[in-house]
Coordinates of C-alpha atoms and ligand atoms in Angstrom, one line a residue:
X80 CA 0.0 0.0 0.0
X81 CA 1.2 3.5 -0.9
X82 CA 2.2 5.7 2.0
X83 CA 0.6 8.8 0.4
X84 CA -2.5 9.8 -1.5
X85 CA -2.8 12.2 -4.4
X86 CA -5.1 15.2 -3.8
X87 CA -7.1 17.0 -6.5
X88 CA -4.8 19.9 -6.0
X89 CA -2.0 17.8 -7.5
X90 CA -0.1 17.5 -4.2
X91 CA 0.5 14.2 -2.3
X92 CA -0.5 13.8 1.3
X93 CA 1.1 11.2 3.6
X94 CA -1.7 8.7 4.5
X95 CA -0.8 8.6 8.2
X96 CA -0.6 11.9 10.1
X97 CA -0.1 12.8 13.7
X98 CA -3.1 14.5 15.3
X99 CA -2.4 17.0 18.0
X100 CA -6.0 17.7 19.1
X101 CA -5.8 18.1 22.9
X102 CA -2.0 18.0 22.9
X103 CA -1.3 20.7 25.4
X104 CA 0.2 23.8 23.9
X105 CA 3.9 24.2 24.8
X106 CA 6.4 21.5 25.5
X107 CA 3.9 18.6 25.3
X108 CA 3.0 19.4 21.7
X109 CA 6.5 20.4 20.8
X110 CA 7.9 17.2 22.2
X111 CA 5.2 15.0 20.6
X112 CA 5.7 16.5 17.2
X113 CA 9.5 16.3 17.4
X114 CA 9.4 12.7 18.5
X115 CA 6.9 11.8 15.8
X116 CA 9.1 13.4 13.1
X117 CA 12.1 11.5 14.4
X118 CA 10.1 8.2 14.3
X119 CA 9.3 8.9 10.6
X120 CA 6.0 10.8 10.6
X121 CA 5.9 13.3 7.8
X122 CA 2.4 14.7 8.4
X123 CA 1.1 16.8 11.4
X124 CA -2.5 18.0 11.7
X125 CA -3.2 21.0 13.9
X126 CA -5.8 23.8 14.1
X127 CA -6.1 27.4 15.3
X128 CA -8.5 26.3 18.0
X129 CA -6.0 23.8 19.4
X130 CA -3.7 26.7 20.4
X131 CA -0.6 24.7 19.5
X132 CA 0.3 25.8 15.9
X133 CA 3.4 27.6 17.1
X134 CA 4.7 24.5 18.9
X135 CA 4.0 22.4 15.8
X136 CA 5.8 24.8 13.6
X137 CA 8.8 25.1 16.0
X138 CA 9.1 21.3 16.1
X139 CA 9.0 21.0 12.3
X140 CA 11.7 23.7 12.0
X141 CA 13.8 22.1 14.7
X142 CA 13.5 18.7 13.2
X143 CA 16.0 19.7 10.5
X144 CA 13.8 18.1 7.8
X145 CA 13.5 20.1 4.6
X146 CA 10.2 22.0 4.6
X147 CA 8.9 20.0 1.6
X148 CA 9.4 16.7 3.4
X149 CA 6.8 17.4 6.1
X150 CA 3.1 17.9 5.5
X151 CA 1.5 20.5 7.8
X152 CA -2.3 21.1 8.1
X153 CA -4.1 23.7 10.1
X154 CA -7.8 24.8 10.3
X155 CA -9.7 28.0 10.6
X156 CA -12.3 28.2 13.4
X157 CA -15.7 29.6 12.6
X158 CA -15.2 32.9 14.5
X159 CA -12.8 33.8 11.7
X160 CA -15.2 33.2 8.8
X161 CA -16.0 35.9 6.3
X162 CA -13.5 36.9 3.6
X163 CA -11.4 39.5 5.3
X164 CA -11.2 37.8 8.7
X165 CA -10.4 34.5 7.2
X166 CA -7.6 35.8 5.0
X167 CA -6.1 37.5 8.0
X168 CA -6.5 34.3 10.0
X169 CA -4.7 32.2 7.4
X170 CA -1.9 34.8 7.4
X171 CA -1.8 34.5 11.3
X172 CA -1.6 30.7 11.1
X173 CA 1.3 30.8 8.7
X174 CA 3.1 33.5 10.8
X175 CA 2.5 31.5 14.0
X176 CA 3.9 28.4 12.5
X177 CA 7.1 30.2 11.4
X178 CA 6.9 28.2 8.2
X179 CA 6.9 29.8 4.7
X180 CA 3.7 28.1 3.8
X181 CA 1.2 25.5 5.1
X182 CA 0.4 22.4 3.0
X183 CA -3.3 22.3 3.8
X184 CA -5.7 24.6 5.5
X185 CA -9.3 23.6 6.3
X186 CA -12.5 25.2 7.3
X187 CA -12.8 23.5 10.7
X188 CA -16.6 23.2 10.5
X189 CA -19.4 24.5 8.2
X190 CA -20.4 27.5 10.4
X191 CA -23.0 29.9 9.0
X192 CA -23.7 30.2 5.3
X193 CA -22.5 33.5 4.0
X194 CA -19.4 33.8 6.2
X195 CA -18.6 30.2 5.2
X196 CA -18.5 31.1 1.5
X197 CA -16.4 34.2 2.2
X198 CA -13.9 32.1 4.2
X199 CA -13.7 29.7 1.3
X200 CA -12.9 32.6 -1.1
X201 CA -10.2 33.6 1.4
X202 CA -8.7 30.1 1.3
X203 CA -8.7 30.3 -2.5
X204 CA -6.9 33.6 -2.3
X205 CA -4.3 32.1 0.1
X206 CA -3.5 29.5 -2.5
X207 CA -3.0 32.1 -5.1
X208 CA -0.7 34.0 -2.7
X209 CA 1.3 30.9 -2.1
X210 CA 0.5 30.8 1.6
X211 CA -1.2 27.5 1.3
X212 CA -0.8 24.6 -1.1
X213 CA -4.2 22.8 -0.8
X214 CA -7.5 23.7 0.9
X215 CA -10.3 21.7 2.2
X216 CA -13.0 21.3 4.9
X217 CA -13.7 19.4 8.0
X218 CA -17.0 18.2 9.6
X219 CA -18.9 18.9 6.4
X220 CA -22.0 16.9 5.4
X221 CA -22.8 16.0 1.8
X222 CA -25.3 18.9 1.7
X223 CA -22.6 21.4 2.9
X224 CA -20.2 20.0 0.3
X225 CA -22.7 20.2 -2.5
X226 CA -23.5 23.8 -1.6
X227 CA -19.9 24.8 -1.4
X228 CA -19.0 23.2 -4.7
X229 CA -21.5 25.4 -6.5
X230 CA -19.6 28.6 -5.8
X231 CA -16.1 27.3 -5.3
X232 CA -13.4 28.0 -7.9
X233 CA -11.1 25.5 -6.2
X234 CA -12.9 22.4 -5.1
X235 CA -12.0 21.1 -1.6
X236 CA -9.2 18.6 -1.6
X237 CA -10.3 16.8 1.6
X238 CA -13.1 16.5 4.1
X239 CA -11.8 15.6 7.5
X240 CA -14.4 13.8 9.6
X241 CA -14.6 11.4 12.4
X242 CA -14.4 7.8 11.0
X243 CA -13.6 4.5 12.5
X244 CA -15.1 1.0 12.4
X245 CA -17.7 2.1 15.0
X246 CA -18.7 5.2 13.0
X247 CA -18.2 4.5 9.3
X248 CA -20.3 7.3 7.6
X249 CA -20.4 5.2 4.5
X250 CA -22.7 7.4 2.4
X251 CA -20.6 10.5 3.1
X252 CA -17.4 8.7 2.5
X253 CA -18.7 7.3 -0.8
X254 CA -19.9 10.7 -1.9
X255 CA -16.5 12.4 -1.1
X256 CA -14.5 9.7 -2.8
X257 CA -16.8 9.8 -5.9
X258 CA -16.3 13.6 -6.0
X259 CA -12.5 13.3 -5.8
X260 CA -12.4 14.6 -2.2
X261 CA -10.0 12.6 0.0
X262 CA -11.5 11.6 3.4
X263 CA -9.3 12.2 6.4
X264 CA -10.3 10.2 9.4
X265 CA -9.9 11.9 12.7
X266 CA -10.2 9.9 16.0
X267 CA -9.4 6.8 14.0
X268 CA -9.0 5.0 17.3
X269 CA -12.4 6.2 18.6
X270 CA -10.4 8.2 21.1
X271 CA -9.4 4.9 22.6
X272 CA -12.9 3.8 23.6
X273 CA -13.1 0.7 21.4
X274 CA -9.5 -0.5 21.4
X275 CA -10.5 -3.5 23.6
X276 CA -13.6 -4.4 21.6
X277 CA -13.4 -8.2 21.2
X278 CA -13.8 -8.0 17.4
X279 CA -10.9 -5.5 17.0
X280 CA -8.8 -7.3 19.6
X281 CA -9.6 -10.7 17.9
X282 CA -8.4 -9.4 14.5
X283 CA -5.3 -7.9 16.1
X284 CA -4.4 -11.2 17.9
X285 CA -4.9 -13.3 14.7
X286 CA -2.7 -11.0 12.7
X287 CA -0.1 -10.4 15.4
X288 CA -0.6 -6.7 15.5
X289 CA -2.2 -4.2 18.0
X290 CA -5.8 -3.1 18.1
X291 CA -4.7 0.5 17.3
X292 CA -2.9 -0.8 14.2
X293 CA -6.0 -2.7 13.1
X294 CA -8.2 0.4 13.4
X295 CA -5.7 2.6 11.5
X296 CA -5.2 0.1 8.8
X297 CA -9.0 -0.4 8.3
X298 CA -9.2 3.3 7.4
X299 CA -6.2 3.2 5.1
X300 CA -7.7 0.2 3.2
X301 CA -10.9 2.2 2.7
X302 CA -8.8 4.8 0.9
X303 CA -8.7 7.3 3.7
X304 CA -6.0 9.4 5.4
X305 CA -5.7 8.4 9.1
X306 CA -4.8 10.9 11.9
X307 CA -4.2 9.0 15.1
X308 CA -3.4 11.2 18.1
X309 CA -0.7 10.3 20.6
X310 CA 1.7 12.2 22.7
X311 CA 3.6 9.0 23.7
X312 CA 6.5 8.0 21.5
X313 CA 6.0 4.3 21.9
X314 CA 2.3 4.6 20.8
X315 CA 3.3 7.0 18.0
X316 CA 5.7 4.3 16.7
X317 CA 3.0 1.6 16.8
X318 CA 0.5 3.9 15.0
X319 CA 2.9 4.6 12.1
X320 CA 3.9 0.9 11.7
X321 CA 0.9 0.0 9.6
X322 CA 2.5 -0.7 6.2
X323 CA 4.0 -4.1 6.9
X324 CA 0.8 -6.0 7.1
X325 CA -2.7 -6.1 5.6
X326 CA -6.2 -6.8 6.8
X327 CA -7.6 -9.7 4.8
X328 CA -11.1 -9.9 3.5
X329 CA -12.3 -11.7 6.7
X330 CA -10.8 -9.0 8.9
X331 CA -12.2 -6.2 6.8
X332 CA -15.7 -7.8 6.9
X333 CA -15.5 -8.2 10.7
X334 CA -14.6 -4.6 11.2
X335 CA -17.1 -3.4 8.6
X336 CA -19.7 -5.1 10.8
X337 CA -18.8 -3.0 13.8
X338 CA -20.9 0.1 12.8
X339 CA -22.8 1.5 15.7
X340 CA -23.0 5.2 15.1
X341 CA -20.5 6.0 17.9
X342 CA -19.9 9.8 17.5
X343 CA -17.1 10.9 19.9
X344 CA -16.5 14.2 18.1
X345 CA -18.7 16.3 15.8
X346 CA -21.8 15.2 13.8
X347 CA -21.8 17.2 10.5
X348 CA -25.5 16.6 10.0
X349 CA -26.6 17.7 13.4
X350 CA -24.6 20.9 13.6
X351 CA -24.7 24.0 11.4
X352 CA -27.3 24.9 8.8
X353 CA -26.7 24.2 5.1
Ligands
A2P636 P1 -2.0 9.1 24.2 O1 -1.9 10.4 23.5 O2 -1.6 9.2 25.6 O3 -1.2 8.0 23.4 P2 -7.9 9.1 18.5 O4 -6.7 9.3 17.6 O5 -8.9 8.2 18.1 O6 -8.5 10.5 18.9 O7 -7.4 8.5 19.9 C1 -6.5 9.2 20.7 C2 -6.4 8.5 22.1 O8 -5.9 7.2 22.0 C3 -5.5 9.2 23.1 O9 -6.1 9.2 24.4 C4 -4.2 8.5 23.0 O10 -3.5 8.6 24.2 C5 -4.7 7.1 22.8 N1 -3.8 6.3 21.9 C6 -3.1 6.7 20.8 N2 -2.4 5.6 20.3 C7 -2.7 4.6 21.0 C8 -2.3 3.2 20.9 N3 -1.4 2.8 20.0 N4 -2.7 2.3 21.9 C9 -3.5 2.8 22.9 N5 -4.0 4.0 23.0 C10 -3.6 4.9 22.1

């Protein structure tokens, strides 16, 4: 399996990235990102609302890796929607990171129509200005995506949503993939809640891997980017070590059977008007 996916923007995105949601700003995030980069991660996913963009950027700079070898995503929170505020907010994110550009910037949630479309135009402008390579959305439903695509001049490259075997969002994932939008799975480990589920643990035991690896690999084999969060170097290493084995048909079928609508994060349909 390839370790990256091609986006509709023409850029490649590494298919496993480190999530830093709830990584405390400061030394915890800095240390987590630096250790991940040393372990071989080449993709970090942050957001303005996490308050740790500066720590991510500092770790990327201090890693000594060439800028084009690390993929960095951030997200605009809804209080910065509307064209002028959003453009300023992207500029702020880039400045805080201390990096010359960000690889991907997302609208973190749909927010209100009107300001949402303005924010999207600002992201398009940020691409033109070279501040950002690719743009996308997070927590968008199909209806939100369809509406955005009618006015967008750059189509979203990704939709980042919560997906794992216990919340598969099959219709939304199928819609995105048919539209050429890469699905990024956040909370691919269900925030840890389902790591001891007997079906996951059973597959893991049979294949000689860990439950976390099974859950991450399930998303990858469904064509998604996976963004497991860990601040612990041992668990980070485990979560990246998912390219040396495959889930067979039986394992995929067992995991596909785990759907139970377990939302641990945000429900794109329940929040925010179209
Ligand atoms: P920690 O950061 O202490 O490693 P998700 O990515 O679904 O949001 O899950 C993140 C949660 O799962 C965090 O609490 C994280 O804790 C924990 N976690 C991450 N990787 C593993 C792993 N390999 N095994 C067990 N727990 C993990």
